[in-house]
CSV table of C-alpha atoms in Angstrom, one decimal:
chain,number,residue,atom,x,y,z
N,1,UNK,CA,6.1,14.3,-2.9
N,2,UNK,CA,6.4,10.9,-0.9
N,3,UNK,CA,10.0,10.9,1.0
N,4,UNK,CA,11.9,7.9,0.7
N,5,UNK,CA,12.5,6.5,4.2
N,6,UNK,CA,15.2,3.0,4.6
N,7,UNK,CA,15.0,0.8,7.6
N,8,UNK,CA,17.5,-1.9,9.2
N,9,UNK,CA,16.2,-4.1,12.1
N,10,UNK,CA,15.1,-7.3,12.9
N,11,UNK,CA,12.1,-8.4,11.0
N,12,UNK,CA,9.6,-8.5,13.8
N,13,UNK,CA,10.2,-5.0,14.4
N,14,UNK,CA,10.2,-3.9,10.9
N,15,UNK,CA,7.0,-6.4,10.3
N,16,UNK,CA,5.3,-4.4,12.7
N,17,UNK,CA,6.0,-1.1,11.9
N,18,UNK,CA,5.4,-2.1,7.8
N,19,UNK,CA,1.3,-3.4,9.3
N,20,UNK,CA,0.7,-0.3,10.7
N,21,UNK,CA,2.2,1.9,7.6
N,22,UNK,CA,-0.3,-0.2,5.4
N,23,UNK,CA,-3.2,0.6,8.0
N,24,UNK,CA,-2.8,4.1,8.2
N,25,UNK,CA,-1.4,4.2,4.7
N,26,UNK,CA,1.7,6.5,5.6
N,27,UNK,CA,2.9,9.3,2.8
N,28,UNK,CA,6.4,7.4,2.8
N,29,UNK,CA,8.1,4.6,0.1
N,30,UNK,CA,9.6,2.4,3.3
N,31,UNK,CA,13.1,0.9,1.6
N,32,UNK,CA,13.6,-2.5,4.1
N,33,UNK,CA,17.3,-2.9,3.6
N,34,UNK,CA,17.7,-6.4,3.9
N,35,UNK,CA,20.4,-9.2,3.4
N,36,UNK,CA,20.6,-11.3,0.3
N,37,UNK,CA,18.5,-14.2,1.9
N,38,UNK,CA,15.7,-11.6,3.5
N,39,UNK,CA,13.7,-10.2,1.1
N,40,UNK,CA,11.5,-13.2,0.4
N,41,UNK,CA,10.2,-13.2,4.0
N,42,UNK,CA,8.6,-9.5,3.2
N,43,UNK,CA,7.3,-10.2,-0.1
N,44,UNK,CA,3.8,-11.3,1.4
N,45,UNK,CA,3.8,-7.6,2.8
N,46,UNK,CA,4.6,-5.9,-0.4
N,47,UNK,CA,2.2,-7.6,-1.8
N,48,UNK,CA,-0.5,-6.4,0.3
N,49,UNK,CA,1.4,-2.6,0.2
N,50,UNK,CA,-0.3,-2.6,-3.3
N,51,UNK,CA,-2.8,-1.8,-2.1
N,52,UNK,CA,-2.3,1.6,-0.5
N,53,UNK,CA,-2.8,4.9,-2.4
N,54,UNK,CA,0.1,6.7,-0.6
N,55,UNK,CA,2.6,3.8,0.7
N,56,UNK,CA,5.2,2.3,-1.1
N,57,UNK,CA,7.2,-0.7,0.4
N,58,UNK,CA,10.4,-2.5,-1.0
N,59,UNK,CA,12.8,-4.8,0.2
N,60,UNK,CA,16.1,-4.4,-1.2
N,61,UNK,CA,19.7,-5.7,0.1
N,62,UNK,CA,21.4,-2.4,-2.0
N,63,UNK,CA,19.0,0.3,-1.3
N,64,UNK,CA,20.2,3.8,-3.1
N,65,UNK,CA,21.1,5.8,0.2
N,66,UNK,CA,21.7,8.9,-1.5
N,67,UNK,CA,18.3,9.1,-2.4
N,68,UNK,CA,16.9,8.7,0.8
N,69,UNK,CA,15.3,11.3,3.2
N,70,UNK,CA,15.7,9.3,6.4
N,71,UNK,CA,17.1,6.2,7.7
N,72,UNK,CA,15.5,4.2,10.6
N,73,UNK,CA,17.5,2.0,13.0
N,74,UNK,CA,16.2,-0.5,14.7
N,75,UNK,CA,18.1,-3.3,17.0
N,76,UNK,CA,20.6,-5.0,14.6
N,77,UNK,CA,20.8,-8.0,17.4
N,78,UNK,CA,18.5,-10.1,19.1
N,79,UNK,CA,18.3,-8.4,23.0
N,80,UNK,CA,20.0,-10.7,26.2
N,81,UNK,CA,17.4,-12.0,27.8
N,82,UNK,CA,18.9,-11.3,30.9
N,83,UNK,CA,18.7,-7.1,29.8
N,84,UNK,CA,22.4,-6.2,29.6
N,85,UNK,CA,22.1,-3.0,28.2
N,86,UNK,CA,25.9,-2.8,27.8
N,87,UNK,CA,25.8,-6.3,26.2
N,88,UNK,CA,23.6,-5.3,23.8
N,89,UNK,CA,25.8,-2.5,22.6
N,90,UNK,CA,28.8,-4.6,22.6
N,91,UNK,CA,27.4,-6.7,20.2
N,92,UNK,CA,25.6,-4.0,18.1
N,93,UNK,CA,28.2,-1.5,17.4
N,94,UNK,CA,30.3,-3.4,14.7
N,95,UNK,CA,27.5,-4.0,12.5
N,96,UNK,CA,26.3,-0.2,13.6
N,97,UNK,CA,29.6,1.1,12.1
N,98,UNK,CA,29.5,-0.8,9.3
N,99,UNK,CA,25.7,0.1,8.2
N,100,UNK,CA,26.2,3.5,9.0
N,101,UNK,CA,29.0,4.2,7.4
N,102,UNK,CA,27.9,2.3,4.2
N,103,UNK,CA,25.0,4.5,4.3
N,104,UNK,CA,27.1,7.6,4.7
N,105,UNK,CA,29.7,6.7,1.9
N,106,UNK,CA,26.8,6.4,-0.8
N,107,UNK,CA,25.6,9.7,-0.5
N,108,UNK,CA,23.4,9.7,2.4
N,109,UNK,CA,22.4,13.4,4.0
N,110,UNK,CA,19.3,13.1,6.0
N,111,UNK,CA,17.6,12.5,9.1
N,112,UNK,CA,18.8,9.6,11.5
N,113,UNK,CA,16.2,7.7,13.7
N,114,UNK,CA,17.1,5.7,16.5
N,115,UNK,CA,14.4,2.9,17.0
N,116,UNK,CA,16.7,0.2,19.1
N,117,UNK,CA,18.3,0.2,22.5
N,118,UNK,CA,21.0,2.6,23.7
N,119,UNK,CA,19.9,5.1,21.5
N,120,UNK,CA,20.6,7.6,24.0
N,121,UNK,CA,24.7,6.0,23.3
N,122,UNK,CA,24.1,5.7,19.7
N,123,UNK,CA,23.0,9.0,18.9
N,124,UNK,CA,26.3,10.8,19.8
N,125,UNK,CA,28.2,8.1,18.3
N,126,UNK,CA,26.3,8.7,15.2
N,127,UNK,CA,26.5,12.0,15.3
N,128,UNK,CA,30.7,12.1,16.0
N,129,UNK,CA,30.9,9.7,12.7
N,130,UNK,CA,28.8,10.5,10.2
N,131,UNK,CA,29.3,14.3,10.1
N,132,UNK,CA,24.9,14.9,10.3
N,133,UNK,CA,23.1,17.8,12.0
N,134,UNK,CA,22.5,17.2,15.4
N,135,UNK,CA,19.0,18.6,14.3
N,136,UNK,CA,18.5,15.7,11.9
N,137,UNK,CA,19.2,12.6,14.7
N,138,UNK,CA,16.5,11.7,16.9
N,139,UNK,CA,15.8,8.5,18.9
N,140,UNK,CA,12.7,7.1,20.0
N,141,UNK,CA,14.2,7.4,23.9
N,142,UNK,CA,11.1,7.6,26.4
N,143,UNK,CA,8.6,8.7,23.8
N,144,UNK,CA,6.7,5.2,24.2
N,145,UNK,CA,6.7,5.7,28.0
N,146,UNK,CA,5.4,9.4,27.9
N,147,UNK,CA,2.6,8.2,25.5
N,148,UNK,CA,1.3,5.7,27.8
N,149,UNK,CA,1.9,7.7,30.7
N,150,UNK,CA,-0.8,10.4,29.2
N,151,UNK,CA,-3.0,7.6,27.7
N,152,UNK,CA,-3.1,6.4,31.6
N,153,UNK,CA,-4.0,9.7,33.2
N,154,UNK,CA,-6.5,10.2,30.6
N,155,UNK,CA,-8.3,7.6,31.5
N,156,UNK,CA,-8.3,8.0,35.6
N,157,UNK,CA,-9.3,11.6,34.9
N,158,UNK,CA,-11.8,11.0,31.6
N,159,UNK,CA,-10.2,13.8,30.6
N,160,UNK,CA,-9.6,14.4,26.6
N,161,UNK,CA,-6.7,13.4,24.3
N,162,UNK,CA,-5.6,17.1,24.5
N,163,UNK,CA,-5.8,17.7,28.4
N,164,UNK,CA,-3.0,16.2,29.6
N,165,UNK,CA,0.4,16.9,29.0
N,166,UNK,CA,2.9,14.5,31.0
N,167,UNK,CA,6.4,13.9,30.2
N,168,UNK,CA,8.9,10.6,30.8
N,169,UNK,CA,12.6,11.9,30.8
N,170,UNK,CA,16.3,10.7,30.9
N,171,UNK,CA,16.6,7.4,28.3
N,172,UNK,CA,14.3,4.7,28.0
N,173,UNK,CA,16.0,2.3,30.7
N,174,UNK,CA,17.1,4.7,33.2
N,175,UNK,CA,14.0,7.8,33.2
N,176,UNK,CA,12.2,9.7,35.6
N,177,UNK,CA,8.4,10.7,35.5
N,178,UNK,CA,8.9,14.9,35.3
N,179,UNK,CA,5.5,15.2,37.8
N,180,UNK,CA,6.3,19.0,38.6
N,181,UNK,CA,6.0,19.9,34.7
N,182,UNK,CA,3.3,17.2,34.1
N,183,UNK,CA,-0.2,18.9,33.5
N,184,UNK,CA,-3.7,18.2,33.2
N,185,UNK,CA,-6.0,20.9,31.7
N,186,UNK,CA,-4.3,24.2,33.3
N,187,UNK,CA,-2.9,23.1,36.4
N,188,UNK,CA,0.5,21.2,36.9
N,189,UNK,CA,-0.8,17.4,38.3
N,190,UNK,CA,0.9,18.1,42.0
N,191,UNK,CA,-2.0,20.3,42.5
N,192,UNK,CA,-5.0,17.6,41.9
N,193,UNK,CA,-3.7,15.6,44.6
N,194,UNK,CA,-5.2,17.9,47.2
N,195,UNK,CA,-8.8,18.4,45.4
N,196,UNK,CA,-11.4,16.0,47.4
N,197,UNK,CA,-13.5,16.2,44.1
N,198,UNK,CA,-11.2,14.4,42.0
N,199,UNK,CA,-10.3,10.5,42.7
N,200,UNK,CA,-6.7,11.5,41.9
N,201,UNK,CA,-3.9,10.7,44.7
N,202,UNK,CA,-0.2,8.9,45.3
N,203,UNK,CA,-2.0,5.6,45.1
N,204,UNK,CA,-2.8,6.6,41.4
N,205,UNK,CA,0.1,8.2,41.1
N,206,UNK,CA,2.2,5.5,42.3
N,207,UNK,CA,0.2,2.8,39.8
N,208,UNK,CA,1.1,5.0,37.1
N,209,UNK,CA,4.4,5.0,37.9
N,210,UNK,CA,5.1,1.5,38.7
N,211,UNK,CA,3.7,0.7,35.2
N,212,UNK,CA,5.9,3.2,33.0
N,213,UNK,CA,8.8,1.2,35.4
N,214,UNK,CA,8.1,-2.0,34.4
N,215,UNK,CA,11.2,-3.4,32.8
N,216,UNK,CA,8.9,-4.8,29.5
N,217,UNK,CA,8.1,-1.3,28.4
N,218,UNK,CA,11.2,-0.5,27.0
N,219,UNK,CA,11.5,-3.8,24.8
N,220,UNK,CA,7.5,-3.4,23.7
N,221,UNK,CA,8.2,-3.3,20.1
N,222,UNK,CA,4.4,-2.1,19.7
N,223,UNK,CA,4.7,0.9,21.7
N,224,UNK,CA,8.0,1.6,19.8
N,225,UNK,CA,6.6,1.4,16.6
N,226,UNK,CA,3.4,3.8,17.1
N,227,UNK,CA,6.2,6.0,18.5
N,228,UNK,CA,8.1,5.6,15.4
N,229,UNK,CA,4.8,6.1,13.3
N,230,UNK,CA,3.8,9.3,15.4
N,231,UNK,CA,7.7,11.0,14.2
N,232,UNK,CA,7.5,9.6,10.6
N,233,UNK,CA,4.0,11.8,10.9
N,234,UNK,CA,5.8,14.7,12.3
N,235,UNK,CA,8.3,14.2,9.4
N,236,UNK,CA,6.2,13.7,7.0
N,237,UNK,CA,2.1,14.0,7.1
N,238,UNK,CA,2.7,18.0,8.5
N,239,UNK,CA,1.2,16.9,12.0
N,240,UNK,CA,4.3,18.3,14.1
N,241,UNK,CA,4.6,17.7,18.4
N,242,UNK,CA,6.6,18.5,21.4
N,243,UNK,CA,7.4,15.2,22.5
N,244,UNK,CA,10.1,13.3,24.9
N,245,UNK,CA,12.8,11.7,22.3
N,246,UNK,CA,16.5,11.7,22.2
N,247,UNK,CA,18.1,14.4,21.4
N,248,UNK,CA,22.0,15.1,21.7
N,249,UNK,CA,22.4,17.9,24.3
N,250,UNK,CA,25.7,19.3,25.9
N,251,UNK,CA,26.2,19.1,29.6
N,252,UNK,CA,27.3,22.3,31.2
N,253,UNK,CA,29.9,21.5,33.0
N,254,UNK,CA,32.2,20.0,30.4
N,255,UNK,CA,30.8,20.4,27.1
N,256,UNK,CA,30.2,16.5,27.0
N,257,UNK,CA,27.8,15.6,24.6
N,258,UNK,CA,25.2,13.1,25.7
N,259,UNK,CA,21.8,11.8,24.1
N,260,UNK,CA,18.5,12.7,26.4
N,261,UNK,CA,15.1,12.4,26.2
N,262,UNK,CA,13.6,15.8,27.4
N,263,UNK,CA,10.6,17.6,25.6
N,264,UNK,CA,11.6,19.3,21.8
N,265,UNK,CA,9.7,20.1,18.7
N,266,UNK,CA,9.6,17.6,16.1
N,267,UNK,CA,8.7,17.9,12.6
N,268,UNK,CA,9.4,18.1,9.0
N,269,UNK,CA,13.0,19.9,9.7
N,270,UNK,CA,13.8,17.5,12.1
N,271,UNK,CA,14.1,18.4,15.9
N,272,UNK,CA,14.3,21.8,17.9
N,273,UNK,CA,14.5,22.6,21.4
N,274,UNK,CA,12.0,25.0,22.2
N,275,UNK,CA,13.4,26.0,25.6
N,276,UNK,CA,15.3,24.5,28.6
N,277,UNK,CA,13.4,22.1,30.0
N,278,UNK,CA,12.9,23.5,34.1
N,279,UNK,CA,12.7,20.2,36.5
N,280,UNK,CA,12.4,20.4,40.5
N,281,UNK,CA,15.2,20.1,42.3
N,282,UNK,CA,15.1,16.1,43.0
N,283,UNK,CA,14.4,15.8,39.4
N,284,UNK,CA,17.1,17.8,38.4
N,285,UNK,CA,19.5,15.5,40.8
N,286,UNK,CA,18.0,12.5,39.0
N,287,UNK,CA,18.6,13.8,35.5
N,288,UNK,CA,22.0,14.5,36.1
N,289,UNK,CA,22.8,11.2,37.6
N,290,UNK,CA,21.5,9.9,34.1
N,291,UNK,CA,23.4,11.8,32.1
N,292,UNK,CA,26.6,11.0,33.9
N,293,UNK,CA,25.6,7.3,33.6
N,294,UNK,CA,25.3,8.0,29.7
N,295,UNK,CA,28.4,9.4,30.1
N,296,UNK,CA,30.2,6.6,31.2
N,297,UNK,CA,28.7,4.4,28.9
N,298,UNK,CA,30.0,7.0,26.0
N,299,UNK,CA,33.5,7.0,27.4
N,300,UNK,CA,33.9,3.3,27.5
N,301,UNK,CA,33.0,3.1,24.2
N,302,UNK,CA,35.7,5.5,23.6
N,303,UNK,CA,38.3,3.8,25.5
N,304,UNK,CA,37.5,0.5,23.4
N,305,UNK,CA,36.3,-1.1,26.2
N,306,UNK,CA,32.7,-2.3,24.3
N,307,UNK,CA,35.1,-3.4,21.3
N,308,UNK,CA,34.7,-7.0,19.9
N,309,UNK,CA,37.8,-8.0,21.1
N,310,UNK,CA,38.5,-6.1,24.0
């Protein structure tokens, strides 16, 4: 059966995700919900979707919702240049409201993916209005980050695409690199660093980091779309992962909810937490400063302060 997934975002996005759907010819009809002046810029690309034996593409500025298994988010503004995150948000929820709860009043029941900016925000604030499974809403979070990250110890170690195991947590603009739970082969990374017969040290390890930091991963729209293509796969072509996305969690100390990246399962059903995710001590500290900054974020959205008016 090919699932029914609708997108909203800004075309380059959406273009980009749509080329590498033809490519790998995804087991999805992709539904671009568009305004009434949009869907001739696409029809080039469903052209070419004709193509495919498995993928389906439509443009459509009333897409049936209730039919859908999945709807994708994407930024529904342009970002600031000048990367104020709270900004961004300011201008995004109105028309975040609106979409989502146009998608939930025509029937919609399935899984919600985050693919924008402060999804770590947006996924609670989804979650509180819309009713859905915390199972069923997942953002993209540090995913991108944690792919490269393995991609680049991969290469320093030529090492196979199954040997490393490295994990980016906290949200896309504010995350830490989790070294003590990172692996390669059998052995947590930390311990490499001392081993004479391996050109592994802190100056790789400090290169690696300083490029998962740089500011112009988190608004890569490549490395957010093969993120996005690696969960539709999970969803939908059976090839489930543990992997760093958002996922709403609740803090211990007050029963806050908050959106996180830390390492679940995803797949067909959505997402599930295998275990409690066990950081250092540092890390821990770092996470929880995060969260709280998450927090804040939530509670002014609460308090109205990120309204259009306020």
């Amino acid at each position: 059966m090919i699932n029914t997934v609708i997108i909203r975002g800004l075309f380059e996005f959406v273009q980009q995700l749509i080329l590498v759907a033809i490519a790998k010819d995804l087991p999805v009809k992709l539904v671009v919900a568009t305004g009434a002046d949009e869907a001739p810029r696409y029809q080039a690309l469903v052209t070419a979707s004709l193509t495919c034996r498995q993928f389906t593409l439509a443009a459509q500025a009333k897409p049936d919702y209730s039919q859908a298994d999945s709807l994708i988010i994407g930024n529904l503004v342009p970002l600031a240049s000048d990367r104020d995150a709270s900004g961004d948000l300011k201008a995004t929820l109105p028309l975040f409201r609106t979409f989502v709860n146009d998608a939930m009043g025509a029937g919609f029941n399935g899984k919600i993916i985050l693919a924008g900016s402060n999804d770590a925000v947006l996924s609670v604030l989804v979650a509180r209005f819309s009713g859905i499974d915390h199972s069923k809403v997942v953002g993209l979070g540090t995913l991108p980050q944690s792919r490269l990250l393995e991609q680049l110890l991969r290469q320093q170690l030529s090492v196979g695409p199954a040997d490393v195991r490295a994990f980016v947590v906290g949200t896309a603009a504010a995350h830490l690199i989790s070294w003590s739970r990172s692996y390669i082969g059998p052995a947590p990374v930390m311990t490499y660093l001392a081993n004479q017969d391996i050109s592994f040290g802190m100056d790789e390890m400090s290169a690696a980091t300083e490029q998962i930091d740089d500011p112009t991963i988190v608004t890569n729209q490549t490395l957010s779309v093969l993120a996005l293509v690696q969960v539709l796969n999970a969803f939908y072509a059976q090839t489930p992962f543990i992997g760093t996305v958002t996922n709403i969690q609740t803090l211990v100390d007050d029963d806050q909810l908050v959106g996180l990246s830390s390492p679940v399962l995803i797949s067909a059903n959505g997402i599930k937490r295998m275990a409690d995710m066990v950081l250092s001590d540092d890390e821990q500290k770092e996470y929880a400063e995060i969260a709280g900054q998450v927090c804040e974020e939530l509670d002014r959205v609460t308090a109205g302060e990120l309204d259009e008016d306020a």
